[in-house]
C-alpha cells in the first residue's frame, strides 16, 4: 500500500510540473555519473528549470491525465530524466548543448513544446531558437521599420521640395 501511495504522490507531482510547464525535454541519462547528473541539474536550476528522474510509466500516466503529450509517448523508454520548462522553451536546449561539449551524456531524446514533438536530432535547431522576447522585439522592429522609412522619406522629400522651390525662386529673381 505504501508503494502505491508513493506512486500516486509522484504522479501528482509530475501532473503539477506538466501543468506549470511550457515545454518538457527528455534525456536518457544512461552512462552519466551522479556528479554529472548533479552538475547538469544545477545548470538547469540556475535558469529556473526543474530536472528530475521519474519512471516512464508514471510520466506517461501524468501526461495522459494532463493531455496534449500523446506525441511524446514514444520517447518514454530506457532511463529518462525530464527537464520541465516554464518560460523560454529554447533554454534547456542551450544548456544541454553546452553541457554536451564537455560530456558524452546525456543523450537528448526530444522535447515536447506546446504539443509539438521535436525529436533527438533537433537539439541544434532548438538551441538556436530565439526566445519569445527576442521574437517580439524582432516583430516590433519590423513593424517600426516602415514608419521610420516613411518619416525619413518625408523628411528627405520635404528638403528636396524646399530645395527645388528655393532654386526656382532664385532663378526667377535673377
mmCIF file with all atom_site columns, C-alpha atoms in Angstrom:
data_model
loop_
_atom_site.group_PDB
_atom_site.id
_atom_site.type_symbol
_atom_site.label_atom_id
_atom_site.label_alt_id
_atom_site.label_comp_id
_atom_site.label_asym_id
_atom_site.label_entity_id
_atom_site.label_seq_id
_atom_site.pdbx_PDB_ins_code
_atom_site.Cartn_x
_atom_site.Cartn_y
_atom_site.Cartn_z
_atom_site.occupancy
_atom_site.B_iso_or_equiv
_atom_site.pdbx_formal_charge
_atom_site.auth_seq_id
_atom_site.auth_comp_id
_atom_site.auth_asym_id
_atom_site.auth_atom_id
_atom_site.pdbx_PDB_model_num
ATOM 1   C CA . UNK A 1 1   ? 0.000  0.000  0.000   1.00 0.00 ? 1   UNK A CA 1
ATOM 2   C CA . UNK A 1 2   ? 2.822  2.401  0.836   1.00 0.00 ? 2   UNK A CA 1
ATOM 3   C CA . UNK A 1 3   ? 4.336  1.881  -2.634  1.00 0.00 ? 3   UNK A CA 1
ATOM 4   C CA . UNK A 1 4   ? 1.018  2.631  -4.336  1.00 0.00 ? 4   UNK A CA 1
ATOM 5   C CA . UNK A 1 5   ? 0.605  5.800  -2.275  1.00 0.00 ? 5   UNK A CA 1
ATOM 6   C CA . UNK A 1 6   ? 4.131  6.896  -3.164  1.00 0.00 ? 6   UNK A CA 1
ATOM 7   C CA . UNK A 1 7   ? 3.448  6.308  -6.879  1.00 0.00 ? 7   UNK A CA 1
ATOM 8   C CA . UNK A 1 8   ? 0.240  8.352  -6.661  1.00 0.00 ? 8   UNK A CA 1
ATOM 9   C CA . UNK A 1 9   ? 2.123  11.183 -4.942  1.00 0.00 ? 9   UNK A CA 1
ATOM 10  C CA . UNK A 1 10  ? 4.848  11.097 -7.589  1.00 0.00 ? 10  UNK A CA 1
ATOM 11  C CA . UNK A 1 11  ? 2.283  11.090 -10.404 1.00 0.00 ? 11  UNK A CA 1
ATOM 12  C CA . UNK A 1 12  ? 0.543  14.078 -8.788  1.00 0.00 ? 12  UNK A CA 1
ATOM 13  C CA . UNK A 1 13  ? 3.913  15.901 -8.634  1.00 0.00 ? 13  UNK A CA 1
ATOM 14  C CA . UNK A 1 14  ? 4.505  15.177 -12.339 1.00 0.00 ? 14  UNK A CA 1
ATOM 15  C CA . UNK A 1 15  ? 0.996  16.414 -13.230 1.00 0.00 ? 15  UNK A CA 1
ATOM 16  C CA . UNK A 1 16  ? 1.702  19.691 -11.416 1.00 0.00 ? 16  UNK A CA 1
ATOM 17  C CA . UNK A 1 17  ? 5.067  20.064 -13.183 1.00 0.00 ? 17  UNK A CA 1
ATOM 18  C CA . UNK A 1 18  ? 3.443  19.404 -16.576 1.00 0.00 ? 18  UNK A CA 1
ATOM 19  C CA . UNK A 1 19  ? 0.655  21.903 -15.936 1.00 0.00 ? 19  UNK A CA 1
ATOM 20  C CA . UNK A 1 20  ? 3.181  24.584 -14.969 1.00 0.00 ? 20  UNK A CA 1
ATOM 21  C CA . UNK A 1 21  ? 5.456  23.903 -17.964 1.00 0.00 ? 21  UNK A CA 1
ATOM 22  C CA . UNK A 1 22  ? 5.582  25.356 -21.451 1.00 0.00 ? 22  UNK A CA 1
ATOM 23  C CA . UNK A 1 23  ? 7.926  22.576 -22.593 1.00 0.00 ? 23  UNK A CA 1
ATOM 24  C CA . UNK A 1 24  ? 9.311  19.239 -21.449 1.00 0.00 ? 24  UNK A CA 1
ATOM 25  C CA . UNK A 1 25  ? 12.727 17.962 -22.523 1.00 0.00 ? 25  UNK A CA 1
ATOM 26  C CA . UNK A 1 26  ? 13.562 14.260 -22.273 1.00 0.00 ? 26  UNK A CA 1
ATOM 27  C CA . UNK A 1 27  ? 17.047 12.852 -21.927 1.00 0.00 ? 27  UNK A CA 1
ATOM 28  C CA . UNK A 1 28  ? 18.479 9.387  -21.496 1.00 0.00 ? 28  UNK A CA 1
ATOM 29  C CA . UNK A 1 29  ? 20.894 9.647  -18.578 1.00 0.00 ? 29  UNK A CA 1
ATOM 30  C CA . UNK A 1 30  ? 22.405 6.157  -19.053 1.00 0.00 ? 30  UNK A CA 1
ATOM 31  C CA . UNK A 1 31  ? 26.176 6.359  -18.681 1.00 0.00 ? 31  UNK A CA 1
ATOM 32  C CA . UNK A 1 32  ? 26.158 9.507  -16.541 1.00 0.00 ? 32  UNK A CA 1
ATOM 33  C CA . UNK A 1 33  ? 27.754 9.627  -13.118 1.00 0.00 ? 33  UNK A CA 1
ATOM 34  C CA . UNK A 1 34  ? 25.871 11.043 -10.144 1.00 0.00 ? 34  UNK A CA 1
ATOM 35  C CA . UNK A 1 35  ? 28.266 14.018 -10.194 1.00 0.00 ? 35  UNK A CA 1
ATOM 36  C CA . UNK A 1 36  ? 27.439 14.715 -13.863 1.00 0.00 ? 36  UNK A CA 1
ATOM 37  C CA . UNK A 1 37  ? 23.686 14.493 -13.239 1.00 0.00 ? 37  UNK A CA 1
ATOM 38  C CA . UNK A 1 38  ? 24.004 16.869 -10.294 1.00 0.00 ? 38  UNK A CA 1
ATOM 39  C CA . UNK A 1 39  ? 26.083 19.310 -12.360 1.00 0.00 ? 39  UNK A CA 1
ATOM 40  C CA . UNK A 1 40  ? 23.503 19.286 -15.139 1.00 0.00 ? 40  UNK A CA 1
ATOM 41  C CA . UNK A 1 41  ? 20.673 19.633 -12.613 1.00 0.00 ? 41  UNK A CA 1
ATOM 42  C CA . UNK A 1 42  ? 22.426 22.717 -11.113 1.00 0.00 ? 42  UNK A CA 1
ATOM 43  C CA . UNK A 1 43  ? 22.829 24.252 -14.585 1.00 0.00 ? 43  UNK A CA 1
ATOM 44  C CA . UNK A 1 44  ? 19.111 23.809 -15.208 1.00 0.00 ? 44  UNK A CA 1
ATOM 45  C CA . UNK A 1 45  ? 18.156 25.075 -11.745 1.00 0.00 ? 45  UNK A CA 1
ATOM 46  C CA . UNK A 1 46  ? 20.111 28.327 -12.312 1.00 0.00 ? 46  UNK A CA 1
ATOM 47  C CA . UNK A 1 47  ? 17.646 29.102 -15.114 1.00 0.00 ? 47  UNK A CA 1
ATOM 48  C CA . UNK A 1 48  ? 14.568 28.016 -13.158 1.00 0.00 ? 48  UNK A CA 1
ATOM 49  C CA . UNK A 1 49  ? 14.266 24.657 -14.924 1.00 0.00 ? 49  UNK A CA 1
ATOM 50  C CA . UNK A 1 50  ? 13.350 21.535 -12.959 1.00 0.00 ? 50  UNK A CA 1
ATOM 51  C CA . UNK A 1 51  ? 15.369 18.453 -13.993 1.00 0.00 ? 51  UNK A CA 1
ATOM 52  C CA . UNK A 1 52  ? 14.229 15.180 -12.432 1.00 0.00 ? 52  UNK A CA 1
ATOM 53  C CA . UNK A 1 53  ? 14.366 11.455 -12.954 1.00 0.00 ? 53  UNK A CA 1
ATOM 54  C CA . UNK A 1 54  ? 10.978 9.711  -12.995 1.00 0.00 ? 54  UNK A CA 1
ATOM 55  C CA . UNK A 1 55  ? 9.717  6.311  -14.053 1.00 0.00 ? 55  UNK A CA 1
ATOM 56  C CA . UNK A 1 56  ? 8.438  6.402  -17.632 1.00 0.00 ? 56  UNK A CA 1
ATOM 57  C CA . UNK A 1 57  ? 5.143  4.730  -16.694 1.00 0.00 ? 57  UNK A CA 1
ATOM 58  C CA . UNK A 1 58  ? 4.362  7.408  -14.101 1.00 0.00 ? 58  UNK A CA 1
ATOM 59  C CA . UNK A 1 59  ? 5.213  10.178 -16.541 1.00 0.00 ? 59  UNK A CA 1
ATOM 60  C CA . UNK A 1 60  ? 3.026  8.589  -19.216 1.00 0.00 ? 60  UNK A CA 1
ATOM 61  C CA . UNK A 1 61  ? 0.078  8.382  -16.805 1.00 0.00 ? 61  UNK A CA 1
ATOM 62  C CA . UNK A 1 62  ? 0.591  12.016 -15.808 1.00 0.00 ? 62  UNK A CA 1
ATOM 63  C CA . UNK A 1 63  ? 0.837  13.055 -19.472 1.00 0.00 ? 63  UNK A CA 1
ATOM 64  C CA . UNK A 1 64  ? -2.398 11.208 -20.221 1.00 0.00 ? 64  UNK A CA 1
ATOM 65  C CA . UNK A 1 65  ? -4.068 12.946 -17.285 1.00 0.00 ? 65  UNK A CA 1
ATOM 66  C CA . UNK A 1 66  ? -2.923 16.420 -18.385 1.00 0.00 ? 66  UNK A CA 1
ATOM 67  C CA . UNK A 1 67  ? -3.440 15.772 -22.114 1.00 0.00 ? 67  UNK A CA 1
ATOM 68  C CA . UNK A 1 68  ? -1.590 17.116 -25.154 1.00 0.00 ? 68  UNK A CA 1
ATOM 69  C CA . UNK A 1 69  ? 1.519  14.979 -24.716 1.00 0.00 ? 69  UNK A CA 1
ATOM 70  C CA . UNK A 1 70  ? 0.499  11.945 -26.800 1.00 0.00 ? 70  UNK A CA 1
ATOM 71  C CA . UNK A 1 71  ? 3.252  12.552 -29.362 1.00 0.00 ? 71  UNK A CA 1
ATOM 72  C CA . UNK A 1 72  ? 5.895  12.201 -26.662 1.00 0.00 ? 72  UNK A CA 1
ATOM 73  C CA . UNK A 1 73  ? 4.878  8.715  -25.525 1.00 0.00 ? 73  UNK A CA 1
ATOM 74  C CA . UNK A 1 74  ? 7.309  7.132  -27.996 1.00 0.00 ? 74  UNK A CA 1
ATOM 75  C CA . UNK A 1 75  ? 10.204 8.829  -26.160 1.00 0.00 ? 75  UNK A CA 1
ATOM 76  C CA . UNK A 1 76  ? 9.297  7.185  -22.855 1.00 0.00 ? 76  UNK A CA 1
ATOM 77  C CA . UNK A 1 77  ? 11.738 4.306  -22.916 1.00 0.00 ? 77  UNK A CA 1
ATOM 78  C CA . UNK A 1 78  ? 15.065 3.401  -21.279 1.00 0.00 ? 78  UNK A CA 1
ATOM 79  C CA . UNK A 1 79  ? 16.323 5.627  -18.463 1.00 0.00 ? 79  UNK A CA 1
ATOM 80  C CA . UNK A 1 80  ? 14.630 9.010  -18.640 1.00 0.00 ? 80  UNK A CA 1
ATOM 81  C CA . UNK A 1 81  ? 15.264 12.340 -16.978 1.00 0.00 ? 81  UNK A CA 1
ATOM 82  C CA . UNK A 1 82  ? 12.920 15.245 -17.627 1.00 0.00 ? 82  UNK A CA 1
ATOM 83  C CA . UNK A 1 83  ? 13.505 19.000 -17.803 1.00 0.00 ? 83  UNK A CA 1
ATOM 84  C CA . UNK A 1 84  ? 10.310 20.949 -17.088 1.00 0.00 ? 84  UNK A CA 1
ATOM 85  C CA . UNK A 1 85  ? 10.432 24.461 -18.525 1.00 0.00 ? 85  UNK A CA 1
ATOM 86  C CA . UNK A 1 86  ? 8.221  27.416 -17.882 1.00 0.00 ? 86  UNK A CA 1
ATOM 87  C CA . UNK A 1 87  ? 9.371  30.399 -19.888 1.00 0.00 ? 87  UNK A CA 1
ATOM 88  C CA . UNK A 1 88  ? 11.867 30.275 -22.736 1.00 0.00 ? 88  UNK A CA 1
ATOM 89  C CA . UNK A 1 89  ? 11.430 26.817 -24.335 1.00 0.00 ? 89  UNK A CA 1
ATOM 90  C CA . UNK A 1 90  ? 14.855 27.033 -26.023 1.00 0.00 ? 90  UNK A CA 1
ATOM 91  C CA . UNK A 1 91  ? 16.851 27.476 -22.796 1.00 0.00 ? 91  UNK A CA 1
ATOM 92  C CA . UNK A 1 92  ? 17.162 23.759 -21.918 1.00 0.00 ? 92  UNK A CA 1
ATOM 93  C CA . UNK A 1 93  ? 18.496 23.057 -25.418 1.00 0.00 ? 93  UNK A CA 1
ATOM 94  C CA . UNK A 1 94  ? 21.165 25.732 -24.940 1.00 0.00 ? 94  UNK A CA 1
ATOM 95  C CA . UNK A 1 95  ? 22.130 24.256 -21.560 1.00 0.00 ? 95  UNK A CA 1
ATOM 96  C CA . UNK A 1 96  ? 22.238 20.694 -22.952 1.00 0.00 ? 96  UNK A CA 1
ATOM 97  C CA . UNK A 1 97  ? 24.280 21.741 -25.974 1.00 0.00 ? 97  UNK A CA 1
ATOM 98  C CA . UNK A 1 98  ? 26.803 23.479 -23.727 1.00 0.00 ? 98  UNK A CA 1
ATOM 99  C CA . UNK A 1 99  ? 26.923 20.512 -21.332 1.00 0.00 ? 99  UNK A CA 1
ATOM 100 C CA . UNK A 1 100 ? 27.459 18.042 -24.185 1.00 0.00 ? 100 UNK A CA 1
ATOM 101 C CA . UNK A 1 101 ? 30.558 19.943 -25.341 1.00 0.00 ? 101 UNK A CA 1
ATOM 102 C CA . UNK A 1 102 ? 32.338 18.654 -22.220 1.00 0.00 ? 102 UNK A CA 1
ATOM 103 C CA . UNK A 1 103 ? 30.384 15.428 -21.596 1.00 0.00 ? 103 UNK A CA 1
ATOM 104 C CA . UNK A 1 104 ? 29.355 12.458 -23.694 1.00 0.00 ? 104 UNK A CA 1
ATOM 105 C CA . UNK A 1 105 ? 25.976 12.118 -21.971 1.00 0.00 ? 105 UNK A CA 1
ATOM 106 C CA . UNK A 1 106 ? 23.026 12.590 -21.569 1.00 0.00 ? 106 UNK A CA 1
ATOM 107 C CA . UNK A 1 107 ? 21.505 11.615 -24.861 1.00 0.00 ? 107 UNK A CA 1
ATOM 108 C CA . UNK A 1 108 ? 18.838 14.106 -25.925 1.00 0.00 ? 108 UNK A CA 1
ATOM 109 C CA . UNK A 1 109 ? 15.678 12.116 -26.707 1.00 0.00 ? 109 UNK A CA 1
ATOM 110 C CA . UNK A 1 110 ? 13.446 15.004 -27.661 1.00 0.00 ? 110 UNK A CA 1
ATOM 111 C CA . UNK A 1 111 ? 11.233 17.825 -26.456 1.00 0.00 ? 111 UNK A CA 1
ATOM 112 C CA . UNK A 1 112 ? 7.527  18.496 -26.363 1.00 0.00 ? 112 UNK A CA 1
ATOM 113 C CA . UNK A 1 113 ? 6.848  22.189 -26.820 1.00 0.00 ? 113 UNK A CA 1
ATOM 114 C CA . UNK A 1 114 ? 3.236  23.353 -26.851 1.00 0.00 ? 114 UNK A CA 1
ATOM 115 C CA . UNK A 1 115 ? 2.058  19.953 -28.106 1.00 0.00 ? 115 UNK A CA 1
ATOM 116 C CA . UNK A 1 116 ? 4.686  19.652 -30.860 1.00 0.00 ? 116 UNK A CA 1
ATOM 117 C CA . UNK A 1 117 ? 7.326  16.932 -30.746 1.00 0.00 ? 117 UNK A CA 1
ATOM 118 C CA . UNK A 1 118 ? 10.944 17.764 -31.535 1.00 0.00 ? 118 UNK A CA 1
ATOM 119 C CA . UNK A 1 119 ? 12.962 14.552 -31.726 1.00 0.00 ? 119 UNK A CA 1
ATOM 120 C CA . UNK A 1 120 ? 16.567 13.951 -30.715 1.00 0.00 ? 120 UNK A CA 1
ATOM 121 C CA . UNK A 1 121 ? 18.123 15.253 -33.923 1.00 0.00 ? 121 UNK A CA 1
ATOM 122 C CA . UNK A 1 122 ? 16.585 18.718 -33.347 1.00 0.00 ? 122 UNK A CA 1
ATOM 123 C CA . UNK A 1 123 ? 18.783 19.804 -30.408 1.00 0.00 ? 123 UNK A CA 1
ATOM 124 C CA . UNK A 1 124 ? 20.865 22.136 -32.588 1.00 0.00 ? 124 UNK A CA 1
ATOM 125 C CA . UNK A 1 125 ? 17.764 23.792 -34.054 1.00 0.00 ? 125 UNK A CA 1
ATOM 126 C CA . UNK A 1 126 ? 16.158 24.146 -30.628 1.00 0.00 ? 126 UNK A CA 1
ATOM 127 C CA . UNK A 1 127 ? 19.318 25.658 -29.122 1.00 0.00 ? 127 UNK A CA 1
ATOM 128 C CA . UNK A 1 128 ? 19.430 28.347 -31.815 1.00 0.00 ? 128 UNK A CA 1
ATOM 129 C CA . UNK A 1 129 ? 15.745 29.174 -31.435 1.00 0.00 ? 129 UNK A CA 1
ATOM 130 C CA . UNK A 1 130 ? 15.064 32.715 -30.298 1.00 0.00 ? 130 UNK A CA 1
ATOM 131 C CA . UNK A 1 131 ? 13.265 33.400 -27.040 1.00 0.00 ? 131 UNK A CA 1
ATOM 132 C CA . UNK A 1 132 ? 9.738  34.768 -27.052 1.00 0.00 ? 132 UNK A CA 1
ATOM 133 C CA . UNK A 1 133 ? 11.031 38.215 -26.021 1.00 0.00 ? 133 UNK A CA 1
ATOM 134 C CA . UNK A 1 134 ? 13.580 38.226 -28.866 1.00 0.00 ? 134 UNK A CA 1
ATOM 135 C CA . UNK A 1 135 ? 10.882 37.301 -31.395 1.00 0.00 ? 135 UNK A CA 1
ATOM 136 C CA . UNK A 1 136 ? 8.574  40.043 -30.074 1.00 0.00 ? 136 UNK A CA 1
ATOM 137 C CA . UNK A 1 137 ? 11.485 42.518 -30.323 1.00 0.00 ? 137 UNK A CA 1
ATOM 138 C CA . UNK A 1 138 ? 12.101 41.468 -33.932 1.00 0.00 ? 138 UNK A CA 1
ATOM 139 C CA . UNK A 1 139 ? 8.406  41.880 -34.785 1.00 0.00 ? 139 UNK A CA 1
ATOM 140 C CA . UNK A 1 140 ? 8.282  45.334 -33.198 1.00 0.00 ? 140 UNK A CA 1
ATOM 141 C CA . UNK A 1 141 ? 11.429 46.269 -35.106 1.00 0.00 ? 141 UNK A CA 1
ATOM 142 C CA . UNK A 1 142 ? 9.840  45.101 -38.371 1.00 0.00 ? 142 UNK A CA 1
ATOM 143 C CA . UNK A 1 143 ? 6.646  46.989 -37.617 1.00 0.00 ? 143 UNK A CA 1
ATOM 144 C CA . UNK A 1 144 ? 8.524  50.188 -36.772 1.00 0.00 ? 144 UNK A CA 1
ATOM 145 C CA . UNK A 1 145 ? 10.852 49.979 -39.790 1.00 0.00 ? 145 UNK A CA 1
ATOM 146 C CA . UNK A 1 146 ? 8.218  51.075 -42.372 1.00 0.00 ? 146 UNK A CA 1
ATOM 147 C CA . UNK A 1 147 ? 7.233  54.007 -40.160 1.00 0.00 ? 147 UNK A CA 1
ATOM 148 C CA . UNK A 1 148 ? 10.890 55.075 -39.879 1.00 0.00 ? 148 UNK A CA 1
ATOM 149 C CA . UNK A 1 149 ? 11.279 54.710 -43.643 1.00 0.00 ? 149 UNK A CA 1
ATOM 150 C CA . UNK A 1 150 ? 8.167  56.827 -44.306 1.00 0.00 ? 150 UNK A CA 1
ATOM 151 C CA . UNK A 1 151 ? 9.288  59.531 -41.871 1.00 0.00 ? 151 UNK A CA 1
ATOM 152 C CA . UNK A 1 152 ? 12.759 59.508 -43.406 1.00 0.00 ? 152 UNK A CA 1
ATOM 153 C CA . UNK A 1 153 ? 11.328 59.692 -46.912 1.00 0.00 ? 153 UNK A CA 1
ATOM 154 C CA . UNK A 1 154 ? 9.021  62.554 -45.961 1.00 0.00 ? 154 UNK A CA 1
ATOM 155 C CA . UNK A 1 155 ? 11.861 64.470 -44.351 1.00 0.00 ? 155 UNK A CA 1
ATOM 156 C CA . UNK A 1 156 ? 14.168 63.999 -47.326 1.00 0.00 ? 156 UNK A CA 1
ATOM 157 C CA . UNK A 1 157 ? 11.314 64.652 -49.748 1.00 0.00 ? 157 UNK A CA 1
ATOM 158 C CA . UNK A 1 158 ? 10.486 67.823 -47.863 1.00 0.00 ? 158 UNK A CA 1
ATOM 159 C CA . UNK A 1 159 ? 14.053 69.037 -48.058 1.00 0.00 ? 159 UNK A CA 1
ATOM 160 C CA . UNK A 1 160 ? 14.094 68.239 -51.783 1.00 0.00 ? 160 UNK A CA 1
ATOM 161 C CA . UNK A 1 161 ? 10.882 70.199 -52.327 1.00 0.00 ? 161 UNK A CA 1
ATOM 162 C CA . UNK A 1 162 ? 12.195 73.142 -50.306 1.00 0.00 ? 162 UNK A CA 1
ATOM 163 C CA . UNK A 1 163 ? 15.455 72.968 -52.225 1.00 0.00 ? 163 UNK A CA 1
ATOM 164 C CA . UNK A 1 164 ? 13.626 72.811 -55.547 1.00 0.00 ? 164 UNK A CA 1
ATOM 165 C CA . UNK A 1 165 ? 11.377 75.771 -54.648 1.00 0.00 ? 165 UNK A CA 1
ATOM 166 C CA . UNK A 1 166 ? 14.378 77.787 -53.463 1.00 0.00 ? 166 UNK A CA 1
ATOM 167 C CA . UNK A 1 167 ? 16.234 77.041 -56.710 1.00 0.00 ? 167 UNK A CA 1
ATOM 168 C CA . UNK A 1 168 ? 13.205 78.043 -58.817 1.00 0.00 ? 168 UNK A CA 1
ATOM 169 C CA . UNK A 1 169 ? 12.692 81.209 -56.787 1.00 0.00 ? 169 UNK A CA 1
ATOM 170 C CA . UNK A 1 170 ? 16.347 82.181 -57.195 1.00 0.00 ? 170 UNK A CA 1
ATOM 171 C CA . UNK A 1 171 ? 16.161 81.630 -60.979 1.00 0.00 ? 171 UNK A CA 1
ATOM 172 C CA . UNK A 1 172 ? 13.051 83.806 -61.272 1.00 0.00 ? 172 UNK A CA 1
ATOM 173 C CA . UNK A 1 173 ? 14.659 86.612 -59.257 1.00 0.00 ? 173 UNK A CA 1
ATOM 174 C CA . UNK A 1 174 ? 17.759 86.685 -61.469 1.00 0.00 ? 174 UNK A CA 1
#
